[in-house]
């Protein structure tokens, strides 16, 4: 066990721990690179030991011997249950509806959980050219639930995203549910957003609602880092501190160099 | 059986032409940097570069001036950040590199349609996104069973596909283990195929395990033997990804002058992969070897006579 | 990890219901006769039987009275002749078995659409043939790129798919070598999956060679350990096809009374596969073993720590 | 070498030998069960040693150690170049246009090479229920050339087939070429029919033309076993006798029990 006191933790560590805890009871998780990767691997070591890790590179049931540095790291292949072509991974696993939780990050997100990872500014002459969809667009449509993990800032939590790469609750829950039903999407869209300040779920109207504030974070900070007036749960909770075990796993096993958690 | 074994120089000289659509495929695994560098070295021009994840190899090729257009689904230096040479020619009012953009599954489906000689491939992506507006080749299509619509992507048929593999025989019969990406589909979709391998093996090795074959020699035009030809990406069982290289590329690629100097030194300044590897050093290569073997075990096909 | 290991009797009792669409797949290789016989033994009724090549197993099931309908692409006793029990209920004015007919690729495409959750799958077959008239579910579809039309087939989503395999672990992670047919697609397309194996192996055997896995346990409901469960079809590396059985079935199946007697003796008259095998005799089984081993050889995945 | 004199051969043997010789110079051949199987394996041992055998069961580059008894015999797998799923075999090999020659048999064939293997009589209440398409329909459309090998009879060489399972030259060459071009078919249709009486190719109009009579067969026999008046080449040849080597291979290696050749 780490000898540092449990209370001394960074906001990034809190974010990862909160995201990992949200995975309790989930079965099959599509892992993204970076923060989701650490959160999922932490969940597998704590709240969800039976979690099957799926990587879009074509791996099902990975048991990485080290924290994978990319979603195609050879450590996710050796000892996995199955390695498939990407055609099969995206077709037979994701589009087929076998993924319970897909993780997404975002450059911009709106109140309905619609996500932009394509461009900032105009599409043809962008101010910033971002990575694009990768598998995000299909995860948003086909994963049974979508978890978002990202740091909060006024630049990223915006009233209107510049480009919709991955659909969330579209213009609201009713509309989104109708479209998902009509189009035969298997996914039910975004279900949780975990940031460095708190945990959001989506209310009946399909809008993000702050349900839990991380220790030390304030509502003012939340408001200062969002492009809209956030809905707040009537009984706003405080996220429990990371446990000593959670911090130990992050610091000693999952991110010993502190690449993501400092 | 005619041998298709060729040097990288000859394979690229003969099979890659100015204006071609070229796909160097391999999802994080088995990326043929050796072929990319040879294409830069031979100063090909006006290429359309297709790849799910352009990765460093296309950042270097764009910096090397070979590309007119990029067809892709995710543009980044995985785990590190952006692709800076590509960003320089795709951002702002003077953006000069043409982009044609899909999602991962869209790119895979495009290669699959090419490999199957289909006029389109249907998928459930793209609904309620801006992607079909950004790329009008992503089109809605009605199900003929009256149960709604899906989206279609058009076939992608590269003039040349290059893949890197653990092993092939001289006829080009190719086997891969670990991540398979979309190499099979990209190879079958192509007009010409270059296979680069860690190891040239006897046909008997291939025939001992036919389920391991991803590409038959019948569609292969050249087999290039180039151990460590996927560095700084990796080859399952042979070497690891060189993460230092990926990190180092970030500051180099941010500076146009440093980028040019790097290409001069590591691409134009060497005659080929052997010299590149000598320059990299045996120690660096050795540091990338796996910690220990992890054997698959053998299965029995049985002799039926 | 929960074990899914079950007896054939329990697996069929729990997972196969009257009226279901059942696919026992395996193209000439790995046909689960053991499951077919158990379904007859438990007197399931009104099944829609889907299979590319109905083969002897469906001839026996039709004779056993379990089927209402057949979905298929080739109806025969390969290398011998017709399927006589099926012919009796499909020829002439009193034909009572409903047929839904495709081509091989059409059936494969149907399973693939089911496995991918697509509303249809496009293919270049059927043009200028009578098949779309015989089966109105084969429908033309226009390419959204203005380059003509192709045909579409609808997804096939069996209630239950049964596959036989060389090995699986207790969680249902399943590996196959030799002919793969369309088992992967048929399994992913199904609501419930029964895997029957020659050998139950430790999870570590599966994890040592993940590229060999065709079906993950996550979609498997029951694992039945039934060595020689594919007899009289074959299992690559384990036993050969019992051609004598295929030839013997022809005269038996031509005579309704002989057919009933055969079912009474070999299906209803035994409690399960073990008794069937004992009846068949160790000598007959031994005669089907391959002449010699033909090992695949091992590949190295490398330990990356 | 067999001690029987070369001249003593059956019509089935002549048919197989003639079909094998037509494969000279071909590269990739889709093998069917039965007669095609023997013909192709004979060609590989004589006129076309580089022939790659493809079996619809999912095998490319088979080197069967014995004559396969079905198209899924384990002997075609052991020692093959590649084994694939049937999705890939039909999609990436056949539909992609990689098959030079596909072999078809027929229950009924018409003068344009259109083939019926589905039913005799009415589709819904057939007199005889035949096997159906199997892969025949896609071979006819996608293989670069189609070879037909079948015994001739008035029941099988008919003026009008009862069901078109596999398209040949449709209603004639011009029409067929236009449709194949318009639809983007990669195949050019039937190119040769080998029977127990002779060898047919297709003329400019797309009709079968008798180009060679097997030794001992007569034009009268040909006419008596066809439902239409056959076109005959101006210079009708006689098929050269099977060589001693060809007969030896058939009798000793490929069909020692004479299942197909007696």
Short mmCIF file of C-alpha atoms in Angstrom, two decimals, chain A:
data_model
loop_
_atom_site.label_atom_id
_atom_site.label_comp_id
_atom_site.label_asym_id
_atom_site.label_seq_id
_atom_site.Cartn_x
_atom_site.Cartn_y
_atom_site.Cartn_z
CA UNK A 1 0.00 0.00 0.00
CA UNK A 2 1.07 3.54 -0.69
CA UNK A 3 2.15 5.46 2.38
CA UNK A 4 0.78 8.75 1.16
CA UNK A 5 -2.46 9.65 2.98
CA UNK A 6 -5.62 8.93 1.02
CA UNK A 7 -6.67 12.55 1.18
CA UNK A 8 -3.77 13.82 -0.91
CA UNK A 9 -5.01 13.27 -4.44
CA UNK A 10 -5.18 15.24 -7.65
CA UNK A 11 -8.37 16.22 -9.46
CA UNK A 12 -7.35 13.96 -12.31
CA UNK A 13 -7.04 11.08 -9.90
CA UNK A 14 -10.49 11.86 -8.51
CA UNK A 15 -11.88 11.95 -12.05
CA UNK A 16 -10.42 8.55 -12.89
CA UNK A 17 -11.61 7.00 -9.64
CA UNK A 18 -15.14 8.40 -10.13
CA UNK A 19 -15.29 7.06 -13.69
CA UNK A 20 -14.06 3.64 -12.56
CA UNK A 21 -16.75 3.44 -9.89
CA UNK A 22 -19.45 4.19 -12.46
CA UNK A 23 -18.45 0.94 -14.18
CA UNK A 24 -19.66 -1.21 -11.27
CA UNK A 25 -21.87 -3.98 -12.62
CA UNK A 26 -20.96 -3.44 -16.26
CA UNK A 27 -19.86 -6.41 -18.31
CA UNK A 28 -18.30 -5.42 -21.66
CA UNK A 29 -16.49 -2.14 -22.07
CA UNK A 30 -15.00 -0.54 -25.17
CA UNK A 31 -11.80 1.07 -23.98
CA UNK A 32 -10.36 4.28 -25.39
CA UNK A 33 -6.81 5.51 -25.04
CA UNK A 34 -5.69 7.79 -22.19
CA UNK A 35 -8.02 8.53 -19.30
CA UNK A 36 -10.66 5.86 -20.16
CA UNK A 37 -7.91 3.29 -20.36
CA UNK A 38 -6.79 4.01 -16.79
CA UNK A 39 -10.35 4.26 -15.49
CA UNK A 40 -11.37 0.94 -17.04
CA UNK A 41 -8.26 -0.87 -15.87
CA UNK A 42 -8.87 0.54 -12.38
CA UNK A 43 -12.49 -0.66 -12.46
CA UNK A 44 -11.35 -4.16 -13.44
CA UNK A 45 -9.06 -4.22 -10.39
CA UNK A 46 -11.74 -2.87 -8.01
CA UNK A 47 -15.51 -2.66 -8.65
CA UNK A 48 -15.78 -4.82 -11.79
CA UNK A 49 -13.32 -7.71 -11.82
CA UNK A 50 -15.33 -9.52 -14.52
CA UNK A 51 -15.25 -6.55 -16.90
CA UNK A 52 -14.26 -7.66 -20.39
CA UNK A 53 -12.04 -5.08 -22.07
CA UNK A 54 -12.63 -4.53 -25.77
CA UNK A 55 -10.22 -2.45 -27.84
CA UNK A 56 -11.28 -1.11 -31.22
CA UNK A 57 -7.98 -2.37 -32.64
CA UNK A 58 -9.60 -5.82 -32.58
CA UNK A 59 -9.15 -7.26 -29.10
CA UNK A 60 -11.77 -8.84 -26.85
CA UNK A 61 -11.07 -9.87 -23.28
CA UNK A 62 -7.67 -8.23 -22.92
CA UNK A 63 -5.59 -8.85 -19.80
CA UNK A 64 -2.86 -6.26 -20.29
CA UNK A 65 0.28 -7.01 -18.29
CA UNK A 66 1.10 -3.30 -18.20
CA UNK A 67 -0.98 -0.15 -18.77
CA UNK A 68 -1.33 -0.06 -22.57
CA UNK A 69 0.25 3.05 -24.03
CA UNK A 70 -2.00 3.01 -27.06
CA UNK A 71 -5.18 1.18 -28.03
CA UNK A 72 -3.02 -1.05 -30.21
CA UNK A 73 -0.30 -1.87 -27.70
CA UNK A 74 0.98 -5.47 -28.06
CA UNK A 75 0.33 -6.03 -24.36
CA UNK A 76 -3.44 -6.04 -25.02
CA UNK A 77 -3.01 -8.89 -27.53
CA UNK A 78 -0.86 -11.35 -25.63
CA UNK A 79 -3.15 -13.37 -23.40
CA UNK A 80 -6.41 -11.91 -24.74
CA UNK A 81 -9.50 -14.05 -25.33
CA UNK A 82 -9.91 -13.14 -28.99
CA UNK A 83 -8.24 -11.05 -31.66
CA UNK A 84 -10.36 -10.20 -34.69
CA UNK A 85 -10.21 -8.06 -37.80
CA UNK A 86 -11.54 -4.54 -37.33
CA UNK A 87 -14.37 -5.41 -39.70
CA UNK A 88 -15.54 -8.01 -37.21
CA UNK A 89 -14.83 -5.90 -34.14
CA UNK A 90 -16.91 -2.99 -35.41
CA UNK A 91 -19.51 -5.16 -37.13
CA UNK A 92 -20.02 -8.27 -35.00
CA UNK A 93 -19.26 -6.74 -31.60
CA UNK A 94 -20.03 -3.01 -31.61
CA UNK A 95 -22.78 -2.65 -34.24
CA UNK A 96 -24.28 -5.96 -33.07
CA UNK A 97 -24.88 -4.41 -29.66
CA UNK A 98 -22.49 -6.48 -27.56
CA UNK A 99 -20.77 -3.47 -25.99
CA UNK A 100 -22.36 -2.34 -22.73
CA UNK A 101 -20.29 0.79 -22.25
CA UNK A 102 -18.30 2.82 -24.72
CA UNK A 103 -16.02 5.59 -23.52
CA UNK A 104 -15.70 8.86 -25.35
CA UNK A 105 -13.61 11.93 -24.86
CA UNK A 106 -14.42 15.26 -26.47
CA UNK A 107 -12.92 18.51 -27.61
CA UNK A 108 -16.39 20.05 -27.29
CA UNK A 109 -19.54 18.75 -25.65
CA UNK A 110 -22.94 20.37 -25.33
CA UNK A 111 -25.63 20.06 -22.65
CA UNK A 112 -27.18 17.09 -24.48
CA UNK A 113 -23.95 15.14 -24.67
CA UNK A 114 -23.41 15.73 -28.38
CA UNK A 115 -19.70 15.60 -29.08
CA UNK A 116 -17.22 17.28 -31.39
CA UNK A 117 -13.79 15.76 -32.05
CA UNK A 118 -13.44 16.96 -35.65
CA UNK A 119 -12.69 20.68 -36.00
CA UNK A 120 -12.76 23.95 -34.10
CA UNK A 121 -14.13 26.58 -36.46
CA UNK A 122 -15.26 26.08 -40.01
CA UNK A 123 -14.96 22.54 -41.42
CA UNK A 124 -13.21 23.50 -44.64
CA UNK A 125 -10.85 26.08 -43.15
CA UNK A 126 -10.69 25.10 -39.50
CA UNK A 127 -9.00 27.04 -36.77
CA UNK A 128 -7.93 23.72 -35.25
CA UNK A 129 -7.98 20.41 -37.02
CA UNK A 130 -8.81 17.72 -34.42
CA UNK A 131 -8.37 13.94 -34.86
CA UNK A 132 -11.86 13.30 -36.26
CA UNK A 133 -14.24 10.48 -35.42
CA UNK A 134 -12.06 7.41 -35.27
CA UNK A 135 -14.56 4.95 -33.82
CA UNK A 136 -16.40 7.60 -31.75
CA UNK A 137 -19.32 8.11 -34.12
CA UNK A 138 -20.14 4.39 -34.15
CA UNK A 139 -19.60 4.01 -30.40
CA UNK A 140 -22.07 6.85 -29.77
CA UNK A 141 -24.67 5.10 -31.92
CA UNK A 142 -24.11 1.44 -31.08
CA UNK A 143 -22.77 1.08 -27.54
CA UNK A 144 -25.60 0.40 -25.08
CA UNK A 145 -24.41 3.30 -22.93
CA UNK A 146 -21.82 6.01 -23.47
CA UNK A 147 -19.56 7.29 -20.71
CA UNK A 148 -17.73 10.55 -21.24
CA UNK A 149 -14.60 11.39 -19.31
CA UNK A 150 -12.95 14.78 -19.82
CA UNK A 151 -11.66 17.81 -18.02
CA UNK A 152 -14.07 20.69 -17.78
CA UNK A 153 -13.40 24.10 -19.35
CA UNK A 154 -15.38 26.91 -20.91
CA UNK A 155 -13.69 25.99 -24.21
CA UNK A 156 -14.92 22.42 -24.10
CA UNK A 157 -18.32 22.61 -22.34
CA UNK A 158 -20.01 24.84 -24.89
CA UNK A 159 -23.48 26.01 -25.77
CA UNK A 160 -23.09 25.02 -29.41
CA UNK A 161 -20.50 22.59 -30.71
CA UNK A 162 -18.78 23.49 -33.99
CA UNK A 163 -19.22 20.03 -35.54
CA UNK A 164 -21.29 17.05 -34.43
CA UNK A 165 -18.99 14.03 -34.71
CA UNK A 166 -20.88 11.78 -32.30
CA UNK A 167 -24.56 12.09 -31.51
CA UNK A 168 -25.65 12.34 -27.90
CA UNK A 169 -29.19 13.21 -26.85
CA UNK A 170 -29.45 15.38 -29.98
CA UNK A 171 -31.85 18.27 -29.22
CA UNK A 172 -33.35 16.61 -26.14
CA UNK A 173 -34.33 13.26 -24.71
CA UNK A 174 -37.69 12.85 -26.38
CA UNK A 175 -36.38 13.56 -29.84
CA UNK A 176 -33.30 11.40 -29.25
CA UNK A 177 -35.32 8.45 -27.98
CA UNK A 178 -37.64 8.66 -30.98
CA UNK A 179 -34.79 8.81 -33.49
CA UNK A 180 -32.89 5.99 -31.80
CA UNK A 181 -36.00 3.87 -31.82
CA UNK A 182 -36.99 4.69 -35.41
CA UNK A 183 -33.52 4.08 -36.76
CA UNK A 184 -33.08 0.87 -34.82
CA UNK A 185 -30.02 2.09 -32.92
CA UNK A 186 -29.15 -0.32 -30.16
CA UNK A 187 -27.50 2.33 -28.05
CA UNK A 188 -29.39 4.52 -25.60
CA UNK A 189 -26.85 7.32 -25.75
CA UNK A 190 -24.80 9.11 -23.11
CA UNK A 191 -25.44 8.10 -19.54
CA UNK A 192 -22.68 9.71 -17.52
CA UNK A 193 -20.11 12.48 -17.84
CA UNK A 194 -17.25 12.45 -15.38
CA UNK A 195 -15.05 15.54 -15.17
CA UNK A 196 -12.33 16.85 -12.88
CA UNK A 197 -15.07 18.71 -10.97
CA UNK A 198 -17.98 16.33 -10.70
CA UNK A 199 -20.27 13.62 -12.01
CA UNK A 200 -23.18 14.32 -14.37
CA UNK A 201 -26.01 12.09 -15.45
CA UNK A 202 -28.76 12.99 -17.90
CA UNK A 203 -32.23 14.02 -16.70
CA UNK A 204 -35.63 13.30 -18.29
CA UNK A 205 -35.18 16.16 -20.74
CA UNK A 206 -31.88 14.68 -21.90
CA UNK A 207 -29.76 17.43 -20.36
CA UNK A 208 -26.66 16.94 -18.30
CA UNK A 209 -27.36 17.25 -14.57
CA UNK A 210 -24.66 17.67 -11.94
CA UNK A 211 -25.30 14.91 -9.42
CA UNK A 212 -22.07 14.90 -7.48
CA UNK A 213 -19.34 17.46 -6.81
CA UNK A 214 -15.83 16.17 -6.25
CA UNK A 215 -14.26 17.06 -2.88
CA UNK A 216 -12.92 20.59 -3.03
CA UNK A 217 -14.78 21.56 -6.20
CA UNK A 218 -17.42 24.29 -6.00
CA UNK A 219 -20.54 25.14 -7.94
CA UNK A 220 -18.92 28.40 -8.93
CA UNK A 221 -16.05 26.56 -10.51
CA UNK A 222 -18.50 24.37 -12.37
CA UNK A 223 -20.39 27.40 -13.68
CA UNK A 224 -17.17 29.12 -14.70
CA UNK A 225 -16.19 26.17 -16.85
CA UNK A 226 -19.44 25.65 -18.75
CA UNK A 227 -21.04 27.51 -21.61
CA UNK A 228 -24.53 27.10 -20.19
CA UNK A 229 -26.27 27.31 -16.85
CA UNK A 230 -25.93 23.77 -15.49
CA UNK A 231 -28.80 21.82 -14.04
CA UNK A 232 -27.97 20.67 -10.54
CA UNK A 233 -29.50 17.75 -8.67
CA UNK A 234 -31.83 18.72 -5.84
CA UNK A 235 -29.70 16.67 -3.49
CA UNK A 236 -26.24 17.40 -4.73
CA UNK A 237 -23.84 14.80 -3.38
CA UNK A 238 -20.14 14.97 -2.70
CA UNK A 239 -18.09 12.32 -4.45
CA UNK A 240 -16.40 10.11 -1.83
CA UNK A 241 -12.62 10.53 -1.71
CA UNK A 242 -10.47 8.01 -3.57
CA UNK A 243 -9.61 5.14 -1.28
CA UNK A 244 -6.05 4.27 -0.42
CA UNK A 245 -6.38 1.16 -2.58
CA UNK A 246 -7.61 3.11 -5.59
CA UNK A 247 -4.78 5.61 -5.31
CA UNK A 248 -2.25 2.87 -4.83
CA UNK A 249 -3.37 1.10 -7.99
CA UNK A 250 -3.25 4.28 -10.04
CA UNK A 251 0.12 5.40 -8.74
CA UNK A 252 1.96 2.11 -8.56
CA UNK A 253 0.43 0.07 -11.38
CA UNK A 254 -1.60 2.05 -13.84
CA UNK A 255 0.18 5.34 -14.28
CA UNK A 256 3.45 5.21 -12.35
CA UNK A 257 4.89 8.06 -14.41
CA UNK A 258 1.79 10.18 -13.75
CA UNK A 259 1.26 10.87 -17.43
CA UNK A 260 -2.49 11.23 -17.03
CA UNK A 261 -2.98 11.75 -13.34
CA UNK A 262 -0.67 14.54 -12.29
#
